[in-house]
PDB file of C-alpha atoms in Angstrom:
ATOM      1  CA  UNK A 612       5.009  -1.654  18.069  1.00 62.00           C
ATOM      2  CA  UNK A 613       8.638  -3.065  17.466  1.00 68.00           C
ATOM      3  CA  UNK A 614       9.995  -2.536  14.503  1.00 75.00           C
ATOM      4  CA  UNK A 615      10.099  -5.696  12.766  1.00 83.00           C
ATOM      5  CA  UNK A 616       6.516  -6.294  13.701  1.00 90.00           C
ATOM      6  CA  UNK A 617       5.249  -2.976  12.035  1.00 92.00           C
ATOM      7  CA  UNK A 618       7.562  -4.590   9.205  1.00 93.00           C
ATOM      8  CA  UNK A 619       5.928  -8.045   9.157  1.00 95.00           C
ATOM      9  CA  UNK A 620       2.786  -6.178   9.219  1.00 96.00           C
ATOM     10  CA  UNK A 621       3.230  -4.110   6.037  1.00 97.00           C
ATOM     11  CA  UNK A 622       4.673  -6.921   4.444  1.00 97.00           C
ATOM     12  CA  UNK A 623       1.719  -8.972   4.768  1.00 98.00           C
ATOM     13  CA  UNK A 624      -0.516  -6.675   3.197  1.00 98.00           C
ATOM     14  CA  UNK A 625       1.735  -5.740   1.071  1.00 98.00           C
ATOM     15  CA  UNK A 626       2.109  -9.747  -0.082  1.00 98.00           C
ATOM     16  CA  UNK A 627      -1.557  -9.948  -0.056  1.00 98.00           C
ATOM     17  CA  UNK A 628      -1.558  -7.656  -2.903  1.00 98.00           C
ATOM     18  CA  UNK A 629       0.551  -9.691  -4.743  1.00 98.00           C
ATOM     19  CA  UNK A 630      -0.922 -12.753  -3.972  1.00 98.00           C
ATOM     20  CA  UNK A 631      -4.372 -11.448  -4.875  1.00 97.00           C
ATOM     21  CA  UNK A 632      -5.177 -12.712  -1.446  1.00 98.00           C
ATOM     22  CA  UNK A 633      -8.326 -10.988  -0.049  1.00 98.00           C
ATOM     23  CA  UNK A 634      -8.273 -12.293   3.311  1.00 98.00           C
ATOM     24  CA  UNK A 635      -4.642 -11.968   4.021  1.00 98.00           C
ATOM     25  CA  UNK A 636      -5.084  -7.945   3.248  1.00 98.00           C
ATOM     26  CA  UNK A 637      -8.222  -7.158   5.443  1.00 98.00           C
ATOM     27  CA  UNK A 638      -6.313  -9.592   8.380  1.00 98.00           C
ATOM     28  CA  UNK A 639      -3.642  -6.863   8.697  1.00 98.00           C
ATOM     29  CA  UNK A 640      -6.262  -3.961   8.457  1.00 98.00           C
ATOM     30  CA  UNK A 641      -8.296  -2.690  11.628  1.00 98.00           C
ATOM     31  CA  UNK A 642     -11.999  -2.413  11.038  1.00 98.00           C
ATOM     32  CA  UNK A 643     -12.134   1.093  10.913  1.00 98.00           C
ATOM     33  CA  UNK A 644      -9.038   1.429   8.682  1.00 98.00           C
ATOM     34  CA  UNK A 645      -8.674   4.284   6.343  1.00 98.00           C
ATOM     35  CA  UNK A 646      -7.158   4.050   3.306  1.00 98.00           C
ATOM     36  CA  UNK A 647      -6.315   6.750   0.902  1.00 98.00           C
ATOM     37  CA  UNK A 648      -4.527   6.315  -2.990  1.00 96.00           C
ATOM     38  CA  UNK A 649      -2.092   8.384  -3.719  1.00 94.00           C
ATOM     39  CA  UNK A 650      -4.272  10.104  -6.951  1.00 92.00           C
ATOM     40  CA  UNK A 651      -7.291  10.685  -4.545  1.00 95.00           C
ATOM     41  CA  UNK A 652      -9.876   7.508  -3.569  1.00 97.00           C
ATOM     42  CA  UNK A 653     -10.363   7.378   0.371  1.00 98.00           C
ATOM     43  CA  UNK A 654     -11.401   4.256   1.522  1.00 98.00           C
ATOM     44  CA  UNK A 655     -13.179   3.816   5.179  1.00 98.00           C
ATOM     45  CA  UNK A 656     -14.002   0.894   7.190  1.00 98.00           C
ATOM     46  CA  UNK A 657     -13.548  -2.838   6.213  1.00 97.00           C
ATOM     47  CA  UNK A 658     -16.505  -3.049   4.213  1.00 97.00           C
ATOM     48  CA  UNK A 659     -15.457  -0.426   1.848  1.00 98.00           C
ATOM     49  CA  UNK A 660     -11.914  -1.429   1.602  1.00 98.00           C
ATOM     50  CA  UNK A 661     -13.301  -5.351   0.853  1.00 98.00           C
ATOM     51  CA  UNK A 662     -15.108  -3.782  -1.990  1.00 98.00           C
ATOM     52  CA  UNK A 663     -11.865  -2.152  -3.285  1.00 97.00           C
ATOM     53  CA  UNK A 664     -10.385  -4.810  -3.362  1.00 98.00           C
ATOM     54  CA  UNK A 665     -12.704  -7.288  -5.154  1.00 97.00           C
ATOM     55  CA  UNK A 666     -13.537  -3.863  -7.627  1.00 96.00           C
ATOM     56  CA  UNK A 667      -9.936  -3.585  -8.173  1.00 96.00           C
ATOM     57  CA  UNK A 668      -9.054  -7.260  -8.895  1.00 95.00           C
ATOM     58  CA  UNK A 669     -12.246  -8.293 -10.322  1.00 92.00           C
ATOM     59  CA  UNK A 670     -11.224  -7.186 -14.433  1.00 89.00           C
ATOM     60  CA  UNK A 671      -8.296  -9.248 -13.984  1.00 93.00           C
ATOM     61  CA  UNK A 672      -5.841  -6.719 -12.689  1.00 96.00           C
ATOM     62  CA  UNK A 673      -2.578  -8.228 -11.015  1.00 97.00           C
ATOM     63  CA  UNK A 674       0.428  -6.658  -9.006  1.00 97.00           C
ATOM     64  CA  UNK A 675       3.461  -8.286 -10.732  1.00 97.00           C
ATOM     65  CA  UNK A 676       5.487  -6.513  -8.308  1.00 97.00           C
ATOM     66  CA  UNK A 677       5.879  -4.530  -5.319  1.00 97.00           C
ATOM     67  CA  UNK A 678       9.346  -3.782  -3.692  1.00 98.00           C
ATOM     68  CA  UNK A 679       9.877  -2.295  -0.586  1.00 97.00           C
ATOM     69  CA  UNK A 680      12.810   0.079  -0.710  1.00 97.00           C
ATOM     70  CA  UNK A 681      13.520   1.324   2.976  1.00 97.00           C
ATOM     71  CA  UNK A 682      11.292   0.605   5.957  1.00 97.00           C
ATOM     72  CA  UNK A 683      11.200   3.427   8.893  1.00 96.00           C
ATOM     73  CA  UNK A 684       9.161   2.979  12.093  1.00 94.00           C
ATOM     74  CA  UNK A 685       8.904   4.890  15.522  1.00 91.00           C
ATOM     75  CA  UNK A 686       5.855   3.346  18.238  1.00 86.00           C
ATOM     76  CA  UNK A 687       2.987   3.546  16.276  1.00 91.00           C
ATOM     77  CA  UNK A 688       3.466   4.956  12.660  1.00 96.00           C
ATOM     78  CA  UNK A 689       5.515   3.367   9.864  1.00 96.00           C
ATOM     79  CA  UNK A 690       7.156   5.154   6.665  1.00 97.00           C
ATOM     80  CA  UNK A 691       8.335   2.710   3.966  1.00 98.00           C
ATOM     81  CA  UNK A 692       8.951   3.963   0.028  1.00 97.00           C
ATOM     82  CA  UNK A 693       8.287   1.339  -2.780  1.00 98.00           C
ATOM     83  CA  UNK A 694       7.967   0.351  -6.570  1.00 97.00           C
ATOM     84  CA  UNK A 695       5.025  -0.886  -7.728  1.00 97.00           C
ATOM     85  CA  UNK A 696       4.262  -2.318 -10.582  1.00 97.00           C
ATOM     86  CA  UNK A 697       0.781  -4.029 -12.221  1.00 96.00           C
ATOM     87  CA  UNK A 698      -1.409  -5.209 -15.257  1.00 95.00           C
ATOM     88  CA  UNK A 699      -4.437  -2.861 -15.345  1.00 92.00           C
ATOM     89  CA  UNK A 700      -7.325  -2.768 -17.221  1.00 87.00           C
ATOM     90  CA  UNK A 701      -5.055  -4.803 -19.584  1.00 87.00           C
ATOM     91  CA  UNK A 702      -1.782  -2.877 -19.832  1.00 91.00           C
ATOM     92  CA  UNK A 703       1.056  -2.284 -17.751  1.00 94.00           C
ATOM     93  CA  UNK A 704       1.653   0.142 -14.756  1.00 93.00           C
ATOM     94  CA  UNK A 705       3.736   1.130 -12.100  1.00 94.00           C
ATOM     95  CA  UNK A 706       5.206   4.169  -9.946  1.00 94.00           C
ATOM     96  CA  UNK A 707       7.872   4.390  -7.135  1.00 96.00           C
ATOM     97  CA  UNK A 708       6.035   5.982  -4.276  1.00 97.00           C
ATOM     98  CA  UNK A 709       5.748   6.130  -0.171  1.00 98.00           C
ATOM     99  CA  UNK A 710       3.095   5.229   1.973  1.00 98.00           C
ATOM    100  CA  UNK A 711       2.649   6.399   5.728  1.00 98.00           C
ATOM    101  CA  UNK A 712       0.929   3.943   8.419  1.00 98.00           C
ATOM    102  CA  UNK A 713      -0.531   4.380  11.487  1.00 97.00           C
ATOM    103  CA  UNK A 714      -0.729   1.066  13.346  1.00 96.00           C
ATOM    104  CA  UNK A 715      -2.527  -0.126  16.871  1.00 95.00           C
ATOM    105  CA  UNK A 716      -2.788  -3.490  18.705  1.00 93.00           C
ATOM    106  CA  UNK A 717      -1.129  -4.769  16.121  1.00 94.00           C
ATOM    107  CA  UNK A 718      -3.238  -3.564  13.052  1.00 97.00           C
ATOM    108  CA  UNK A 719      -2.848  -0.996  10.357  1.00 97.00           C
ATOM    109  CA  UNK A 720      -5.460   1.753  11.317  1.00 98.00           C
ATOM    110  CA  UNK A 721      -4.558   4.438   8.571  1.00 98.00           C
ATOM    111  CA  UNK A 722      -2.578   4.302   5.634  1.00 98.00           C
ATOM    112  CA  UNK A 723      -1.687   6.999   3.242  1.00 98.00           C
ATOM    113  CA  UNK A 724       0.009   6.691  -0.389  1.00 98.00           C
ATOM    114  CA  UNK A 725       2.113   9.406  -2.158  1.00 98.00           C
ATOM    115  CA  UNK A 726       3.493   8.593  -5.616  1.00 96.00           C
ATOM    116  CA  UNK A 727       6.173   9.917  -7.875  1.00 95.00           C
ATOM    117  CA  UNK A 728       4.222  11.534 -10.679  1.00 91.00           C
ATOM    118  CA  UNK A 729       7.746  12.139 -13.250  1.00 91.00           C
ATOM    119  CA  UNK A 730      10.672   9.780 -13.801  1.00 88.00           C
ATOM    120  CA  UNK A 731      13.810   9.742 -11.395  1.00 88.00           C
ATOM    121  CA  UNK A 732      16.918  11.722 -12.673  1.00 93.00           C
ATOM    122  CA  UNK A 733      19.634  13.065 -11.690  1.00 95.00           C
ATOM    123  CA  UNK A 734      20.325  16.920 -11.514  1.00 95.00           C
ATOM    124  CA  UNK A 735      23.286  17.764 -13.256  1.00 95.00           C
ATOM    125  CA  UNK A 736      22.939  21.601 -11.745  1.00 90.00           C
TER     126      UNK A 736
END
């Protein structure tokens, strides 16, 4: 997959999120897609992932943002780091993380999260 497909790709779904848009997430996802969180939940199959989704925006949780930092991708897996940030369960959140996807026929088959669990700083040695 070219590179700025894999990139229109990921920022569909990634837009989706923001947008609260159902549809617009499971059209980038293949059926069989796995999904896993970065603290744990593994998500497999549409079904599943649909039911994520409605679970997760359902108490009136929003993403207020999510930035794309870098974008990397080689045939068919994509590397791209981001900050994220969202009203849950009626506070604020957010992390900087990374996900890894695997994509086919121009779908996102697996995707995996890893977040940032401390603050950025800089070393001073």
């Amino acid at each position: 997959m070219p590179d700025a497909t894999a990139h229109q790709l990921i920022l569909t779904y990634v837009q989706g999120w923001i947008t609260a848009d159902r549809e617009q997430i499971l059209s980038t996802l293949d059926p069989d897609c796995v999904i896993i969180e970065s603290y744990g939940p593994t998500y497999r199959g549409s079904d599943m992932i649909a039911r994520w989704i409605d679970s997760w925006f359902a108490p009136g949780n929003v993403v207020t943002r999510w930035d794309i930092a870098s974008f990397f991708a080689t045939d068919k897996t994509c590397f791209f780091e981001w900050n994220f940030e969202c009203r849950h369960e009626g506070g604020p959140g957010g992390f900087e993380g990374a996900s890894l996807a695997q994509v086919s026929q121009g779908k996102i088959i697996h995707l995996r999260e890893y977040a940032m669990t401390a603050p950025r700083y800089e070393w001073k040695g």
